[in-house]
PDB file of C-alpha atoms in Angstrom:
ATOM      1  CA  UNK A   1     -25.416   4.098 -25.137  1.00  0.00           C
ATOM      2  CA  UNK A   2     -21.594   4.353 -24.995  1.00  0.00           C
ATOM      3  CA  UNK A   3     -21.121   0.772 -24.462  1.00  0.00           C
ATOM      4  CA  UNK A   4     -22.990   0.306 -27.349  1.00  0.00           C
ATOM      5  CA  UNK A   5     -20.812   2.533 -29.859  1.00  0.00           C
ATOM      6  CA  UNK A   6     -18.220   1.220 -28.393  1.00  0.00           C
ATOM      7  CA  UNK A   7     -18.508  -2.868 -28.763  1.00  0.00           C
ATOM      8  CA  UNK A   8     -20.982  -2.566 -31.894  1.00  0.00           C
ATOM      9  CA  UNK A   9     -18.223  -2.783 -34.811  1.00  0.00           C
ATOM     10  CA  UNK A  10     -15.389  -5.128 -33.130  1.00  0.00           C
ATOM     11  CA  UNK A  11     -13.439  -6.958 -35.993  1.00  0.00           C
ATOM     12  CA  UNK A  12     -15.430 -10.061 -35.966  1.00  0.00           C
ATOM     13  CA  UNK A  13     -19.027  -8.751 -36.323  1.00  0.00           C
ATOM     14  CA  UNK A  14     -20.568  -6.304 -38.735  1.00  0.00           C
ATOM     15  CA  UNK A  15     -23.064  -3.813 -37.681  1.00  0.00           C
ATOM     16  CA  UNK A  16     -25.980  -6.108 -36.967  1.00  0.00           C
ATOM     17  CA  UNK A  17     -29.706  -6.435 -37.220  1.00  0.00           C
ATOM     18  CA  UNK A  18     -31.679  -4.154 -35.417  1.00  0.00           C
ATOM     19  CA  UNK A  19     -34.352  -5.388 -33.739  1.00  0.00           C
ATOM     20  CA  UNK A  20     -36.480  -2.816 -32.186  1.00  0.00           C
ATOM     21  CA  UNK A  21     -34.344  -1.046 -29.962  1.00  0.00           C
ATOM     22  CA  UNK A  22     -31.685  -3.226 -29.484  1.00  0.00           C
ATOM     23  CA  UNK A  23     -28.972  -4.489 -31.974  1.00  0.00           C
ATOM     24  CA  UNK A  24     -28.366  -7.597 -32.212  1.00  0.00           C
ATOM     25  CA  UNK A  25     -24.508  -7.992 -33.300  1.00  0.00           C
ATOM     26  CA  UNK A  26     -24.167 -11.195 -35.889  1.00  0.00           C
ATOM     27  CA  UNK A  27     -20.471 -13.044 -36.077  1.00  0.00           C
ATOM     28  CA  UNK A  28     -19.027 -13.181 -39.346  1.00  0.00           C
ATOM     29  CA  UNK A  29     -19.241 -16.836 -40.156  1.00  0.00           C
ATOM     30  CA  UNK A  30     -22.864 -16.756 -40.057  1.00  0.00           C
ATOM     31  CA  UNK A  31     -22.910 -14.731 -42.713  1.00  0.00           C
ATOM     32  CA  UNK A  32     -19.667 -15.073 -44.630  1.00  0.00           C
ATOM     33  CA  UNK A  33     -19.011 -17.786 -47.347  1.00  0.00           C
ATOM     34  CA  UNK A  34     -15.798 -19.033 -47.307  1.00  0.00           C
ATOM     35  CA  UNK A  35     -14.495 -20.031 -50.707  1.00  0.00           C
ATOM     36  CA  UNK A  36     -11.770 -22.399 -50.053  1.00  0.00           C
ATOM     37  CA  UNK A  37     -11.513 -26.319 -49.997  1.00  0.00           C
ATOM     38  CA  UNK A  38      -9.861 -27.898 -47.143  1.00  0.00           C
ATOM     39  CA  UNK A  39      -7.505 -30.933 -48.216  1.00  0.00           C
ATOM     40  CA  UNK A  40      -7.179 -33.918 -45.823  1.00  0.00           C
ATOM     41  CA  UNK A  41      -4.642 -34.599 -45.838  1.00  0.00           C
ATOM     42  CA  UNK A  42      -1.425 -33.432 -46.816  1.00  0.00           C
ATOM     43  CA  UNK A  43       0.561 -35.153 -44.833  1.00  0.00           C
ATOM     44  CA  UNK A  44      -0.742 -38.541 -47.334  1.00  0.00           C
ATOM     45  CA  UNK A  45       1.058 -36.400 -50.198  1.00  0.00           C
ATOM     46  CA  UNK A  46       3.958 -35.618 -48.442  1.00  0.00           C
ATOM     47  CA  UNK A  47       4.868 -39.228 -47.144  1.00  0.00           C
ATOM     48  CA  UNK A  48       3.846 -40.205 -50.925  1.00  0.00           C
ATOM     49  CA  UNK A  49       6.832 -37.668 -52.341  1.00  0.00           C
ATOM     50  CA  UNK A  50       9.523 -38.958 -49.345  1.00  0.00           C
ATOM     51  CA  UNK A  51       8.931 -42.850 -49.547  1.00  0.00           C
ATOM     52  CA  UNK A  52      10.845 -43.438 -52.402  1.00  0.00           C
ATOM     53  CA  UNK A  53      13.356 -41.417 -54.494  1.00  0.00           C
ATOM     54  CA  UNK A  54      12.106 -42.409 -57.813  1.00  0.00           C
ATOM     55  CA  UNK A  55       8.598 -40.382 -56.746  1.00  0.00           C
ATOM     56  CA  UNK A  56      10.925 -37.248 -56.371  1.00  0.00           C
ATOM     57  CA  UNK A  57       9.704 -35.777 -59.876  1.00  0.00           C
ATOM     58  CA  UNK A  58       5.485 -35.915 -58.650  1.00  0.00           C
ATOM     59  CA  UNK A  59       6.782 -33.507 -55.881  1.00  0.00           C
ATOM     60  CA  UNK A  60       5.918 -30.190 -58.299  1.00  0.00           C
ATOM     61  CA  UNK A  61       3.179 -31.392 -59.714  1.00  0.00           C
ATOM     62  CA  UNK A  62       1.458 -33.037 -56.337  1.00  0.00           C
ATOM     63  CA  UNK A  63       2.261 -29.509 -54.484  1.00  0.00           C
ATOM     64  CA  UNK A  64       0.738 -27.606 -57.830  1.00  0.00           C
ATOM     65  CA  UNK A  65      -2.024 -29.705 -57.749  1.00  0.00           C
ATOM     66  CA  UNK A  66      -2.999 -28.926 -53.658  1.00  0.00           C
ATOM     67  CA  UNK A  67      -2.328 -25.200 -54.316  1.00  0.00           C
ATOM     68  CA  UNK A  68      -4.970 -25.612 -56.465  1.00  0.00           C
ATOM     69  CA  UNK A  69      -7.843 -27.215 -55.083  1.00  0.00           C
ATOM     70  CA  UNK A  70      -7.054 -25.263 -51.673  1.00  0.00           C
ATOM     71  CA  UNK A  71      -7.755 -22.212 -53.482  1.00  0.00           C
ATOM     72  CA  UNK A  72     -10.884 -24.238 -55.412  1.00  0.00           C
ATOM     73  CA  UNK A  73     -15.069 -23.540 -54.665  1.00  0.00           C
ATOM     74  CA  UNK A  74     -16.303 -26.953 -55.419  1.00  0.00           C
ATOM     75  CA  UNK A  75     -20.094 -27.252 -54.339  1.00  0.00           C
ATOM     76  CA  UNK A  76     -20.829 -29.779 -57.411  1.00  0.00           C
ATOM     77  CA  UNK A  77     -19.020 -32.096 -59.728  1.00  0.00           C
ATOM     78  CA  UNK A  78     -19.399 -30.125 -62.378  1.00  0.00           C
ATOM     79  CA  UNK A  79     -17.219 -27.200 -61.066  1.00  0.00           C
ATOM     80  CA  UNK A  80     -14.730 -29.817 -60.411  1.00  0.00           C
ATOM     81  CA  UNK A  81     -14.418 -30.718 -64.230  1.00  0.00           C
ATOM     82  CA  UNK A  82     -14.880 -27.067 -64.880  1.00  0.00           C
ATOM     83  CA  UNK A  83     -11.585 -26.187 -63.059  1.00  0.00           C
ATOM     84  CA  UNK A  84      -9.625 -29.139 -63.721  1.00  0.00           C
ATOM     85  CA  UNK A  85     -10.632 -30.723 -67.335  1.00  0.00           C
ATOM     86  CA  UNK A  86      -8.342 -33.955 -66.595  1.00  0.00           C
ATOM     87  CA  UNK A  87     -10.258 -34.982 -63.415  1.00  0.00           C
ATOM     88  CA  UNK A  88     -12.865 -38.234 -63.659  1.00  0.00           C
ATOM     89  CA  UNK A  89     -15.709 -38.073 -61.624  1.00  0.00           C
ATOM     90  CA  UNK A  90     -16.870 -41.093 -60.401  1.00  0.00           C
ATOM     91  CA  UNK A  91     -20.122 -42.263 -58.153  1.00  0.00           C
ATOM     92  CA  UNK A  92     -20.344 -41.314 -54.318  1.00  0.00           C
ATOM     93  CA  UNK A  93     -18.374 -37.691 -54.809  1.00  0.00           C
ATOM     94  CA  UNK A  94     -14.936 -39.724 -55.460  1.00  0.00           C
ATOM     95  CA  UNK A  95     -13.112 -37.904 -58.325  1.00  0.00           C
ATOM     96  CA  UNK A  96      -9.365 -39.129 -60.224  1.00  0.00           C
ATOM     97  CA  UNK A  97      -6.797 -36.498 -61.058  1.00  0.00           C
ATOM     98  CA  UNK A  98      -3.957 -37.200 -63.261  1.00  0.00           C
ATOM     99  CA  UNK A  99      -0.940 -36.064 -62.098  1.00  0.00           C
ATOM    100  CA  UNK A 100       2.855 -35.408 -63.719  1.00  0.00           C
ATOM    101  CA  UNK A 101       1.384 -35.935 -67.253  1.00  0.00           C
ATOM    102  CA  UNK A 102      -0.804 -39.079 -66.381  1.00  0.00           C
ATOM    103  CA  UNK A 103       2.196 -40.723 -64.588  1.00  0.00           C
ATOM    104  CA  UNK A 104       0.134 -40.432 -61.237  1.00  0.00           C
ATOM    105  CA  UNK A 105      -3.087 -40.248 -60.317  1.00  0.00           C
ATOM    106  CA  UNK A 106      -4.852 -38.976 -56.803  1.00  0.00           C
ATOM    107  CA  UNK A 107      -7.968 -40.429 -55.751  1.00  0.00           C
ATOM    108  CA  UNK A 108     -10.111 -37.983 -53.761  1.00  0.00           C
ATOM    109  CA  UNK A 109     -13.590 -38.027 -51.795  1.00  0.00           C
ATOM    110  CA  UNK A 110     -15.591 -34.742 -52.017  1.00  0.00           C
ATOM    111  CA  UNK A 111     -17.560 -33.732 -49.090  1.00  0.00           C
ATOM    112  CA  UNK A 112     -19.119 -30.923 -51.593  1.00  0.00           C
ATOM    113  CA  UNK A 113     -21.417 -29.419 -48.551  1.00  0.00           C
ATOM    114  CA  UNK A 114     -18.224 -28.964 -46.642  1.00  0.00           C
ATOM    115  CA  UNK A 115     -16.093 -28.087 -49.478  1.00  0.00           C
ATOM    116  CA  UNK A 116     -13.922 -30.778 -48.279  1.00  0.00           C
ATOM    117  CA  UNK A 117     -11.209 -33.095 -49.751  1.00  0.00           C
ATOM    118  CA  UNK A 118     -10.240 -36.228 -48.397  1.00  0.00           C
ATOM    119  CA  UNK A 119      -6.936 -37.728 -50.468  1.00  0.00           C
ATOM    120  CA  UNK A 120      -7.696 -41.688 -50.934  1.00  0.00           C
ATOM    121  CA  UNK A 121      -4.587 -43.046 -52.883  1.00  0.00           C
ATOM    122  CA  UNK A 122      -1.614 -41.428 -54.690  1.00  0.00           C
ATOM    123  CA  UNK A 123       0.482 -43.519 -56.560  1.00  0.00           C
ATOM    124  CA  UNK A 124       1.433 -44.245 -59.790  1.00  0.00           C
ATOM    125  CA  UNK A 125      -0.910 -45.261 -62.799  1.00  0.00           C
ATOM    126  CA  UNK A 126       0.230 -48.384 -62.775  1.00  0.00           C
ATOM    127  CA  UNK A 127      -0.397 -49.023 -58.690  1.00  0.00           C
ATOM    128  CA  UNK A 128      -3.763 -46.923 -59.709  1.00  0.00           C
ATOM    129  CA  UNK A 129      -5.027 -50.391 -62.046  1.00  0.00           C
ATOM    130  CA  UNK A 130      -4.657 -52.690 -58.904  1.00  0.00           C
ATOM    131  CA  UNK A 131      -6.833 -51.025 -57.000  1.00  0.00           C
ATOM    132  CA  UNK A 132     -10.799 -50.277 -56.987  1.00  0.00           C
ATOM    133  CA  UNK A 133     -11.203 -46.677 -56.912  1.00  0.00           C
ATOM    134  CA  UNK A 134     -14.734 -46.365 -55.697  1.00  0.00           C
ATOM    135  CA  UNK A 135     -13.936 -48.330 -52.642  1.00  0.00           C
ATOM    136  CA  UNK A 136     -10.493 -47.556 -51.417  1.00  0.00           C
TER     137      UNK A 136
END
């Protein structure tokens, strides 16, 4: 009974289910929903910003932009318009965000079971017409 008290609240697990007379301890990502996107990857945005110096003014708005689909819940492409009105959803999850005032745009693939992110293209609107969005 003392081991019991003792290991039946560590910082990971709640309380747990009973069953009969034993508790059965349940971790915390079985049960927890974790709200936040996951962006892959930044390290496409970053090289995008250092490549060139005349990209040096999409480095606040590319940055703005991550901070906030990191801190985003999308689970449909409707709470993607919902949060950012700008965005164009296209077929397959792939969504366009306009960046800078429409100077860029960021082409993105949403895993929405995952709530994950993947980054296609950055560039500027003009690269943006050369290319096919729903297959790069």
């Amino acid at each position: 009974m003392p081991f019991e008290r003792r290991w039946s609240n560590p910082p990971q697990f709640r309380n747990g289910i009973t069953r009969g007379h034993k508790r059965l301890l349940v971790p915390i990502w079985d049960y927890a929903r974790f709200v936040s996107v996951r962006i892959i990857a930044l390290s496409t945005l970053k090289a995008f910003i250092s490549r060139s110096t005349m990209y040096a003014d999409a480095r606040e708005p590319v940055m703005a932009w991550y901070r906030q689909v990191r801190g985003a819940d999308w689970a449909t492409p409707a709470d993607v318009k919902r949060a950012i009105r700008s965005a164009s959803i296209l077929k397959d999850g792939r969504a366009v965000f306009n960046i800078a005032g429409n100077e860029y745009r960021i082409v993105v693939w949403n895993n929405y079971p995952y709530r994950v992110v993947y980054v296609r293209f950055i560039g500027t609107h003009r690269k943006y017409d050369r290319i096919d969005a729903q297959t790069i």
